mmCIF file of C-alpha atoms and ligand atoms in Angstrom:
data_model
loop_
_atom_site.group_PDB
_atom_site.id
_atom_site.type_symbol
_atom_site.label_atom_id
_atom_site.label_comp_id
_atom_site.label_asym_id
_atom_site.label_seq_id
_atom_site.Cartn_x
_atom_site.Cartn_y
_atom_site.Cartn_z
ATOM 1 C CA MET W 1 50.112 158.329 -120.852
ATOM 2 C CA ALA W 2 48.651 155.082 -119.579
ATOM 3 C CA ALA W 3 45.209 154.253 -120.919
ATOM 4 C CA GLU W 4 42.289 154.600 -118.495
ATOM 5 C CA ILE W 5 39.121 153.235 -120.019
ATOM 6 C CA TRP W 6 35.776 154.063 -118.399
ATOM 7 C CA ALA W 7 32.346 152.700 -119.188
ATOM 8 C CA VAL W 8 28.973 154.462 -119.004
ATOM 9 C CA VAL W 9 25.992 152.115 -118.708
ATOM 10 C CA LEU W 10 22.595 153.549 -119.627
ATOM 11 C CA CYS W 11 19.861 152.173 -117.372
ATOM 12 C CA ALA W 12 17.429 155.055 -117.690
ATOM 13 C CA GLY W 13 15.161 154.550 -120.707
ATOM 14 C CA SER W 14 11.436 153.872 -120.619
ATOM 15 C CA SER W 15 10.115 150.356 -121.238
ATOM 16 C CA THR W 16 6.998 151.094 -123.254
ATOM 17 C CA ARG W 17 7.197 147.923 -125.339
ATOM 18 C CA PHE W 18 7.995 145.727 -122.325
ATOM 19 C CA GLY W 19 5.016 146.663 -120.134
ATOM 20 C CA SER W 20 7.041 147.052 -116.939
ATOM 21 C CA ASP W 21 10.599 148.163 -116.169
ATOM 22 C CA LYS W 22 12.577 145.807 -118.402
ATOM 23 C CA LEU W 23 15.822 146.671 -116.622
ATOM 24 C CA ALA W 24 14.325 145.394 -113.355
ATOM 25 C CA ALA W 25 13.082 142.161 -114.975
ATOM 26 C CA LEU W 26 14.913 139.088 -113.703
ATOM 27 C CA LEU W 27 17.295 137.159 -115.915
ATOM 28 C CA GLY W 28 18.827 134.148 -114.186
ATOM 29 C CA GLY W 29 17.606 135.513 -110.845
ATOM 30 C CA ARG W 30 19.317 138.895 -111.274
ATOM 31 C CA PRO W 31 17.861 142.145 -112.631
ATOM 32 C CA VAL W 32 18.665 142.794 -116.303
ATOM 33 C CA ARG W 33 20.398 146.079 -115.357
ATOM 34 C CA GLU W 34 23.021 144.333 -113.221
ATOM 35 C CA TRP W 35 24.476 141.933 -115.781
ATOM 36 C CA ALA W 36 26.488 144.193 -118.087
ATOM 37 C CA GLN W 37 27.471 146.509 -115.211
ATOM 38 C CA GLN W 38 29.027 143.536 -113.455
ATOM 39 C CA THR W 39 30.829 142.311 -116.586
ATOM 40 C CA LEU W 40 32.332 145.766 -117.083
ATOM 41 C CA ARG W 41 33.267 146.147 -113.396
ATOM 42 C CA ASP W 42 34.933 142.725 -113.413
ATOM 43 C CA HIS W 43 36.908 143.456 -116.591
ATOM 44 C CA PRO W 44 40.577 144.087 -115.742
ATOM 45 C CA GLN W 45 40.970 146.781 -118.416
ATOM 46 C CA ILE W 46 37.930 148.836 -117.421
ATOM 47 C CA ALA W 47 39.010 151.398 -114.818
ATOM 48 C CA GLY W 48 35.510 152.348 -113.684
ATOM 49 C CA VAL W 49 31.807 152.196 -114.480
ATOM 50 C CA VAL W 50 29.272 155.024 -114.323
ATOM 51 C CA VAL W 51 25.621 153.957 -114.275
ATOM 52 C CA VAL W 52 22.940 156.394 -115.399
ATOM 53 C CA GLY W 53 19.935 154.939 -113.585
ATOM 54 C CA ASN W 54 16.206 155.408 -113.450
ATOM 55 C CA GLY W 55 15.069 158.699 -112.030
ATOM 56 C CA GLU W 56 18.305 160.460 -112.881
ATOM 57 C CA GLY W 57 18.260 159.651 -116.588
ATOM 58 C CA GLY W 58 17.718 162.263 -119.281
ATOM 59 C CA ALA W 59 14.636 162.576 -121.474
ATOM 60 C CA THR W 60 16.590 161.232 -124.449
ATOM 61 C CA ARG W 61 19.431 158.748 -124.809
ATOM 62 C CA GLN W 62 21.576 161.703 -125.763
ATOM 63 C CA GLU W 63 20.878 163.514 -122.485
ATOM 64 C CA SER W 64 21.513 160.354 -120.484
ATOM 65 C CA VAL W 65 24.883 159.828 -122.166
ATOM 66 C CA SER W 66 25.831 163.450 -121.438
ATOM 67 C CA MET W 67 24.909 162.967 -117.767
ATOM 68 C CA GLY W 68 27.052 159.831 -117.673
ATOM 69 C CA LEU W 69 30.024 161.476 -119.399
ATOM 70 C CA ALA W 70 29.900 164.295 -116.842
ATOM 71 C CA GLN W 71 30.468 161.720 -114.083
ATOM 72 C CA VAL W 72 33.475 160.109 -115.768
ATOM 73 C CA PRO W 73 36.669 161.483 -114.194
ATOM 74 C CA ALA W 74 38.850 163.808 -116.245
ATOM 75 C CA SER W 75 41.670 161.258 -116.043
ATOM 76 C CA ALA W 76 39.782 158.859 -118.358
ATOM 77 C CA THR W 77 41.520 158.430 -121.714
ATOM 78 C CA HIS W 78 38.750 156.427 -123.397
ATOM 79 C CA ILE W 79 35.013 156.020 -122.807
ATOM 80 C CA LEU W 80 32.672 153.220 -123.856
ATOM 81 C CA VAL W 81 28.898 153.707 -123.681
ATOM 82 C CA HIS W 82 26.755 150.609 -123.207
ATOM 83 C CA ASP W 83 23.020 150.121 -123.257
ATOM 84 C CA GLY W 84 21.950 148.482 -119.959
ATOM 85 C CA ALA W 85 19.179 146.652 -121.851
ATOM 86 C CA ARG W 86 21.898 144.482 -123.438
ATOM 87 C CA PRO W 87 22.610 142.311 -120.376
ATOM 88 C CA LEU W 88 24.650 139.520 -121.966
ATOM 89 C CA LEU W 89 27.712 141.565 -122.818
ATOM 90 C CA SER W 90 30.653 139.161 -122.788
ATOM 91 C CA ALA W 91 34.158 139.817 -121.471
ATOM 92 C CA GLY W 92 35.401 138.639 -124.876
ATOM 93 C CA LEU W 93 33.541 141.420 -126.679
ATOM 94 C CA VAL W 94 34.920 143.971 -124.198
ATOM 95 C CA ASP W 95 38.408 142.523 -124.937
ATOM 96 C CA ARG W 96 37.949 143.153 -128.669
ATOM 97 C CA LEU W 97 36.679 146.713 -128.166
ATOM 98 C CA VAL W 98 39.504 147.555 -125.754
ATOM 99 C CA ALA W 99 42.107 146.129 -128.161
ATOM 100 C CA ALA W 100 40.667 148.277 -130.965
ATOM 101 C CA LEU W 101 40.631 151.382 -128.735
ATOM 102 C CA LEU W 102 44.273 150.895 -127.777
ATOM 103 C CA SER W 103 45.519 150.026 -131.276
ATOM 104 C CA ALA W 104 44.710 153.409 -132.876
ATOM 105 C CA GLU W 105 42.953 156.730 -132.309
ATOM 106 C CA GLN W 106 39.524 155.632 -133.421
ATOM 107 C CA GLY W 107 35.926 155.123 -132.463
ATOM 108 C CA VAL W 108 34.869 151.504 -131.862
ATOM 109 C CA ALA W 109 31.589 149.603 -132.034
ATOM 110 C CA PRO W 110 30.423 145.996 -132.373
ATOM 111 C CA THR W 111 28.433 145.058 -135.472
ATOM 112 C CA LEU W 112 26.724 141.966 -136.786
ATOM 113 C CA PRO W 113 26.013 141.128 -140.417
ATOM 114 C CA VAL W 114 22.444 141.208 -141.706
ATOM 115 C CA VAL W 115 21.582 137.743 -142.973
ATOM 116 C CA ASP W 116 17.835 138.097 -143.565
ATOM 117 C CA THR W 117 16.424 139.719 -146.666
ATOM 118 C CA ILE W 118 15.376 143.254 -145.784
ATOM 119 C CA ARG W 119 12.499 145.216 -147.296
ATOM 120 C CA ARG W 120 11.235 148.715 -146.685
ATOM 121 C CA GLY W 121 7.553 148.246 -147.454
ATOM 122 C CA GLU W 122 7.546 146.341 -150.747
ATOM 123 C CA GLN W 123 10.928 147.693 -151.727
ATOM 124 C CA LEU W 124 13.873 145.303 -151.498
ATOM 125 C CA VAL W 125 16.793 146.828 -149.588
ATOM 126 C CA GLU W 126 20.191 145.763 -150.878
ATOM 127 C CA ARG W 127 21.581 143.619 -148.039
ATOM 128 C CA ASP W 128 25.207 144.018 -149.098
ATOM 129 C CA GLY W 129 27.114 146.198 -146.660
ATOM 130 C CA LEU W 130 24.264 146.344 -144.143
ATOM 131 C CA SER W 131 25.120 145.704 -140.536
ATOM 132 C CA ARG W 132 23.377 145.722 -137.177
ATOM 133 C CA MET W 133 24.933 148.034 -134.595
ATOM 134 C CA GLN W 134 25.398 146.999 -130.974
ATOM 135 C CA THR W 135 26.959 148.595 -127.906
ATOM 136 C CA PRO W 136 29.358 149.295 -126.179
ATOM 137 C CA GLN W 137 30.421 152.078 -128.526
ATOM 138 C CA GLY W 138 33.050 154.629 -127.763
ATOM 139 C CA GLY W 139 36.376 156.227 -128.460
ATOM 140 C CA PRO W 140 38.966 158.600 -127.027
ATOM 141 C CA ALA W 141 37.457 160.532 -124.098
ATOM 142 C CA THR W 142 38.119 163.942 -125.672
ATOM 143 C CA TRP W 143 36.221 162.951 -128.821
ATOM 144 C CA MET W 144 33.338 161.467 -126.852
ATOM 145 C CA ARG W 145 32.931 164.570 -124.709
ATOM 146 C CA ALA W 146 33.212 166.885 -127.730
ATOM 147 C CA VAL W 147 30.707 165.101 -129.985
ATOM 148 C CA HIS W 148 28.176 164.763 -127.180
ATOM 149 C CA SER W 149 28.239 168.434 -126.153
ATOM 150 C CA GLY W 150 25.327 169.987 -127.980
ATOM 151 C CA ALA W 151 24.785 166.886 -130.104
ATOM 152 C CA ASP W 152 21.630 166.234 -132.124
ATOM 153 C CA ALA W 153 19.208 164.611 -129.664
ATOM 154 C CA THR W 154 17.720 162.402 -132.373
ATOM 155 C CA VAL W 155 20.980 160.500 -132.874
ATOM 156 C CA THR W 156 20.650 157.192 -131.055
ATOM 157 C CA ASP W 157 24.173 155.921 -131.452
ATOM 158 C CA ASP W 158 27.582 157.184 -130.418
ATOM 159 C CA ILE W 159 29.440 155.942 -133.461
ATOM 160 C CA GLU W 160 27.163 158.076 -135.683
ATOM 161 C CA LEU W 161 28.259 161.200 -133.794
ATOM 162 C CA LEU W 162 31.929 160.244 -134.171
ATOM 163 C CA LEU W 163 31.441 159.607 -137.908
ATOM 164 C CA ARG W 164 29.639 162.924 -138.395
ATOM 165 C CA ALA W 165 32.581 164.645 -136.694
ATOM 166 C CA GLY W 166 34.874 163.030 -139.250
ATOM 167 C CA HIS W 167 36.628 160.615 -136.881
ATOM 168 C CA PRO W 168 37.831 157.185 -138.058
ATOM 169 C CA VAL W 169 35.939 154.227 -136.637
ATOM 170 C CA CYS W 170 36.656 150.524 -136.289
ATOM 171 C CA PHE W 171 33.955 147.880 -136.215
ATOM 172 C CA VAL W 172 34.594 144.667 -134.280
ATOM 173 C CA PRO W 173 32.469 141.514 -134.491
ATOM 174 C CA GLY W 174 29.428 141.764 -132.222
ATOM 175 C CA GLU W 175 27.625 138.832 -130.592
ATOM 176 C CA GLU W 176 24.091 137.498 -130.991
ATOM 177 C CA ALA W 177 23.901 137.109 -127.194
ATOM 178 C CA ASN W 178 24.511 140.855 -126.835
ATOM 179 C CA ALA W 179 20.954 141.446 -128.014
ATOM 180 C CA LYS W 180 18.797 144.244 -126.691
ATOM 181 C CA VAL W 181 15.813 143.453 -124.464
ATOM 182 C CA THR W 182 12.807 145.317 -125.820
ATOM 183 C CA THR W 183 9.997 142.816 -125.384
ATOM 184 C CA VAL W 184 9.306 139.960 -122.973
ATOM 185 C CA ALA W 185 10.028 137.596 -125.889
ATOM 186 C CA ASP W 186 13.539 139.109 -126.185
ATOM 187 C CA LEU W 187 14.164 138.258 -122.544
ATOM 188 C CA GLU W 188 13.037 134.657 -123.143
ATOM 189 C CA HIS W 189 15.319 134.486 -126.187
ATOM 190 C CA LEU W 190 18.357 135.481 -124.104
ATOM 191 C CA LYS W 191 17.858 132.431 -121.889
ATOM 192 C CA HIS W 192 19.035 130.273 -124.810
ATOM 193 C CA PHE W 193 22.500 131.796 -124.415
ATOM 194 C CA MET W 194 22.729 130.920 -120.739
ATOM 195 C CA LYS W 195 23.729 127.756 -118.993
ATOM 196 C CA ARG W 196 22.992 126.381 -115.559
ATOM 197 C CA GLU W 197 25.763 126.199 -113.003
ATOM 198 C CA VAL W 198 25.238 123.633 -110.255
ATOM 199 C CA ARG W 199 27.201 123.503 -107.017
ATOM 200 C CA THR W 200 27.103 121.468 -103.831
ATOM 201 C CA GLY W 201 27.983 122.674 -100.328
ATOM 202 C CA LEU W 202 28.803 120.746 -97.186
ATOM 203 C CA GLY W 203 27.879 121.577 -93.605
ATOM 204 C CA TYR W 204 28.694 120.037 -90.230
ATOM 205 C CA ASP W 205 27.883 121.202 -86.721
ATOM 206 C CA ILE W 206 28.010 119.875 -83.186
ATOM 207 C CA HIS W 207 26.707 121.211 -79.861
ATOM 208 C CA ARG W 208 27.134 119.787 -76.375
ATOM 209 C CA PHE W 209 24.200 119.289 -74.024
ATOM 210 C CA SER W 210 23.599 122.181 -71.643
ATOM 211 C CA GLU W 211 23.735 121.887 -67.893
ATOM 212 C CA ASP W 212 20.967 124.478 -67.742
ATOM 213 C CA PRO W 213 17.760 122.460 -67.342
ATOM 214 C CA ARG W 214 15.693 125.380 -68.708
ATOM 215 C CA ARG W 215 17.349 125.324 -72.134
ATOM 216 C CA PRO W 216 14.982 123.802 -74.723
ATOM 217 C CA LEU W 217 16.124 121.401 -77.420
ATOM 218 C CA TRP W 218 15.647 122.602 -80.993
ATOM 219 C CA LEU W 219 16.412 120.403 -83.991
ATOM 220 C CA GLY W 220 15.504 121.409 -87.522
ATOM 221 C CA GLY W 221 13.368 124.254 -86.223
ATOM 222 C CA GLN W 222 11.345 121.764 -84.166
ATOM 223 C CA LEU W 223 11.014 121.930 -80.394
ATOM 224 C CA PHE W 224 11.670 118.658 -78.542
ATOM 225 C CA PRO W 225 10.049 119.251 -75.142
ATOM 226 C CA ASP W 226 11.096 117.201 -72.140
ATOM 227 C CA HIS W 227 14.561 116.628 -73.609
ATOM 228 C CA PRO W 228 17.800 118.290 -72.432
ATOM 229 C CA GLY W 229 18.733 121.287 -74.542
ATOM 230 C CA LEU W 230 22.045 122.119 -76.203
ATOM 231 C CA GLU W 231 24.598 124.757 -75.268
ATOM 232 C CA GLY W 232 25.031 127.612 -77.719
ATOM 233 C CA HIS W 233 24.674 131.295 -78.419
ATOM 234 C CA SER W 234 21.533 131.117 -80.550
ATOM 235 C CA ASP W 235 18.941 128.372 -80.097
ATOM 236 C CA ALA W 236 21.856 125.958 -80.723
ATOM 237 C CA ASP W 237 20.098 123.970 -83.461
ATOM 238 C CA PRO W 238 22.967 121.922 -84.971
ATOM 239 C CA LEU W 239 20.828 120.583 -87.812
ATOM 240 C CA LEU W 240 19.884 124.048 -89.083
ATOM 241 C CA HIS W 241 23.434 125.290 -88.544
ATOM 242 C CA ALA W 242 24.743 122.456 -90.715
ATOM 243 C CA VAL W 243 22.173 123.313 -93.414
ATOM 244 C CA VAL W 244 23.109 127.033 -93.265
ATOM 245 C CA ASP W 245 26.784 126.112 -93.722
ATOM 246 C CA ALA W 246 25.929 123.834 -96.649
ATOM 247 C CA VAL W 247 23.896 126.579 -98.365
ATOM 248 C CA LEU W 248 26.579 129.240 -97.802
ATOM 249 C CA GLY W 249 29.288 126.766 -98.804
ATOM 250 C CA ALA W 250 27.712 125.957 -102.150
ATOM 251 C CA ALA W 251 27.637 129.666 -103.012
ATOM 252 C CA ALA W 252 31.206 130.158 -101.721
ATOM 253 C CA LEU W 253 29.927 132.720 -99.219
ATOM 254 C CA GLY W 254 31.766 131.597 -96.105
ATOM 255 C CA ASP W 255 30.082 130.027 -93.101
ATOM 256 C CA ILE W 256 27.584 130.698 -90.338
ATOM 257 C CA GLY W 257 30.248 132.057 -87.975
ATOM 258 C CA LEU W 258 31.170 134.724 -90.518
ATOM 259 C CA HIS W 259 27.610 135.974 -90.987
ATOM 260 C CA TYR W 260 26.205 135.389 -87.489
ATOM 261 C CA PRO W 261 29.172 135.574 -85.079
ATOM 262 C CA ASN W 262 28.436 134.214 -81.606
ATOM 263 C CA THR W 263 29.979 137.371 -80.155
ATOM 264 C CA ASP W 264 27.071 139.403 -81.554
ATOM 265 C CA PRO W 265 24.291 139.897 -78.962
ATOM 266 C CA ARG W 266 21.752 140.214 -81.815
ATOM 267 C CA TRP W 267 21.859 136.439 -82.336
ATOM 268 C CA ARG W 268 21.514 135.411 -78.664
ATOM 269 C CA ASP W 269 18.726 132.830 -78.323
ATOM 270 C CA ARG W 270 17.471 133.668 -81.817
ATOM 271 C CA PRO W 271 15.689 130.922 -83.767
ATOM 272 C CA SER W 272 18.110 129.372 -86.234
ATOM 273 C CA LEU W 273 15.385 129.257 -88.891
ATOM 274 C CA LEU W 274 16.079 132.987 -89.162
ATOM 275 C CA PHE W 275 19.708 132.269 -90.090
ATOM 276 C CA LEU W 276 18.585 129.812 -92.747
ATOM 277 C CA GLU W 277 16.055 132.283 -94.196
ATOM 278 C CA GLU W 278 18.753 134.957 -94.321
ATOM 279 C CA ALA W 279 21.308 132.604 -95.853
ATOM 280 C CA ALA W 280 18.779 131.613 -98.539
ATOM 281 C CA ALA W 281 18.074 135.298 -99.234
ATOM 282 C CA LEU W 282 21.794 136.038 -99.393
ATOM 283 C CA VAL W 283 22.519 133.305 -101.949
ATOM 284 C CA ALA W 284 19.396 134.358 -103.908
ATOM 285 C CA SER W 285 20.808 137.884 -104.157
ATOM 286 C CA LYS W 286 23.783 136.330 -105.987
ATOM 287 C CA GLY W 287 21.454 134.569 -108.419
ATOM 288 C CA TRP W 288 21.502 131.185 -106.647
ATOM 289 C CA ARG W 289 18.473 129.006 -106.075
ATOM 290 C CA VAL W 290 18.481 126.217 -103.497
ATOM 291 C CA GLU W 291 17.522 123.011 -105.312
ATOM 292 C CA HIS W 292 17.945 120.332 -102.682
ATOM 293 C CA VAL W 293 19.037 119.761 -99.103
ATOM 294 C CA ASP W 294 20.068 116.426 -97.605
ATOM 295 C CA ALA W 295 20.854 116.189 -93.897
ATOM 296 C CA THR W 296 21.673 113.643 -91.226
ATOM 297 C CA VAL W 297 21.325 114.036 -87.460
ATOM 298 C CA LEU W 298 23.858 112.095 -85.390
ATOM 299 C CA ALA W 299 22.428 111.477 -81.930
ATOM 300 C CA GLU W 300 21.604 108.698 -79.487
ATOM 301 C CA SER W 301 18.454 110.622 -78.549
ATOM 302 C CA PRO W 302 15.901 112.066 -79.132
ATOM 303 C CA LYS W 303 14.274 110.119 -81.938
ATOM 304 C CA VAL W 304 14.147 112.650 -84.745
ATOM 305 C CA LEU W 305 12.441 110.741 -87.534
ATOM 306 C CA PRO W 306 8.912 110.887 -86.024
ATOM 307 C CA HIS W 307 9.219 114.660 -86.747
ATOM 308 C CA ARG W 308 10.729 114.172 -90.195
ATOM 309 C CA ASN W 309 7.838 115.799 -92.075
ATOM 310 C CA GLU W 310 7.715 118.912 -89.898
ATOM 311 C CA ILE W 311 11.486 119.389 -90.070
ATOM 312 C CA GLN W 312 11.580 118.892 -93.840
ATOM 313 C CA HIS W 313 8.822 121.500 -94.119
ATOM 314 C CA ASN W 314 10.690 123.927 -91.841
ATOM 315 C CA ILE W 315 13.877 123.650 -93.896
ATOM 316 C CA GLY W 316 11.997 123.792 -97.196
ATOM 317 C CA ARG W 317 10.028 126.874 -96.203
ATOM 318 C CA ALA W 318 13.155 128.715 -95.037
ATOM 319 C CA CYS W 319 14.966 127.854 -98.279
ATOM 320 C CA GLY W 320 11.997 128.617 -100.517
ATOM 321 C CA ILE W 321 11.704 125.056 -101.850
ATOM 322 C CA GLN W 322 9.171 122.252 -101.605
ATOM 323 C CA ALA W 323 9.485 119.878 -98.667
ATOM 324 C CA ASP W 324 10.070 117.001 -101.095
ATOM 325 C CA CYS W 325 13.359 118.668 -102.058
ATOM 326 C CA VAL W 326 14.544 118.221 -98.476
ATOM 327 C CA ASN W 327 15.634 114.884 -97.076
ATOM 328 C CA LEU W 328 16.212 114.219 -93.391
ATOM 329 C CA LYS W 329 17.968 111.167 -92.028
ATOM 330 C CA ALA W 330 19.135 110.219 -88.544
ATOM 331 C CA THR W 331 21.565 107.777 -87.066
ATOM 332 C CA THR W 332 22.675 106.731 -83.608
ATOM 333 C CA LEU W 333 26.353 106.318 -82.778
ATOM 334 C CA GLU W 334 26.148 102.763 -81.438
ATOM 335 C CA GLY W 335 27.366 104.160 -78.104
ATOM 336 C CA LEU W 336 30.713 105.131 -79.621
ATOM 337 C CA GLY W 337 32.595 108.319 -78.803
ATOM 338 C CA ALA W 338 31.328 111.543 -77.260
ATOM 339 C CA LEU W 339 28.062 111.539 -79.203
ATOM 340 C CA GLY W 340 27.562 107.880 -78.261
ATOM 341 C CA ARG W 341 27.996 108.878 -74.600
ATOM 342 C CA LYS W 342 25.159 111.418 -75.130
ATOM 343 C CA GLU W 343 27.425 114.423 -74.556
ATOM 344 C CA GLY W 344 25.928 116.280 -77.508
ATOM 345 C CA ILE W 345 24.263 116.192 -80.902
ATOM 346 C CA ALA W 346 25.850 116.663 -84.322
ATOM 347 C CA ALA W 347 24.440 117.068 -87.796
ATOM 348 C CA MET W 348 25.755 117.116 -91.332
ATOM 349 C CA ALA W 349 24.147 118.416 -94.493
ATOM 350 C CA THR W 350 24.677 118.982 -98.157
ATOM 351 C CA ALA W 351 22.918 121.639 -100.212
ATOM 352 C CA THR W 352 22.682 121.752 -103.990
ATOM 353 C CA LEU W 353 22.356 125.213 -105.523
ATOM 354 C CA SER W 354 21.999 126.287 -109.126
ATOM 355 C CA ARG W 355 22.067 129.542 -111.039
ATOM 356 C CA GLU W 356 21.869 130.719 -114.594
ATOM 357 C CA ILE W 357 25.188 131.992 -115.901
ATOM 358 C CA PHE W 358 26.356 133.412 -119.199
HETATM 359 MG MG1 MG P 401 26.283 125.711 -84.314
#
């Protein structure tokens, strides 16, 4: 029988020592609860993930695990239970647990050695043989379901139930980064295990002048009255379109045509600042923060730089950054080519994005 390993992630518990919902707290721009779920979903040897979330969780950890196990399909051969308050679960640790699960019929759990001297009150506790237990913990699905049915609600760890039932267990090396978030200080501590990923995206756009004298000219979210407008489905702002493409490009999320197709009547004559706001929100939902935008308008006319401040503010506001993190430049084409013949306006942009990764 081929192995089918499922994971249950517990995201239900209260956050009494945190002050607010610790699982909703942001770590690297993403809620704590999402990190380990994603790592498990992305792992090639994990067949599926069941999340026991807020509102549907049990009164005790034990009840929550039972609710999760009930949602794991009967075809699962092994089940790992992970605490959602341990966001920085690494794929490497999942590798080690999976290897242990597949090597023998046994329960598995990550542990770390105790290096500090431990006392209970004034009494010295012999440190030898002590270890700190982490999650994910688990074992063969039949064992997990059996030990959890009618289990002692005061037991806070799955491996203890397997041991009490007389099953063999295997401990694999845990990781300091796989620490549990209990206090705000714990969350701060986790940031030491993360690094910043920086990416740059490129955008280019061009629109021809419209023959419709009523079409207004928009550049960088700024109206240029008394100047011929550009042809296009939305407000045809090539500068903002180039910035949207740069932002989406840096996050590897496609381009403006993918998200706002010009066949969609919803975008007809819509202000392009809306696209930029939505693109910034989309990249933010993936943990990205816009750090910097640099853009150049290529046009014989109008003169753009007198409106440099307003445009930099427009772009900054839409991206959620200060205007001094936006730079606008402009150049003419020396009369060369289509742009030089004043047939249209083009713009190019780069965007720098960063996010915290583990
Ligand atoms: Mg365009």
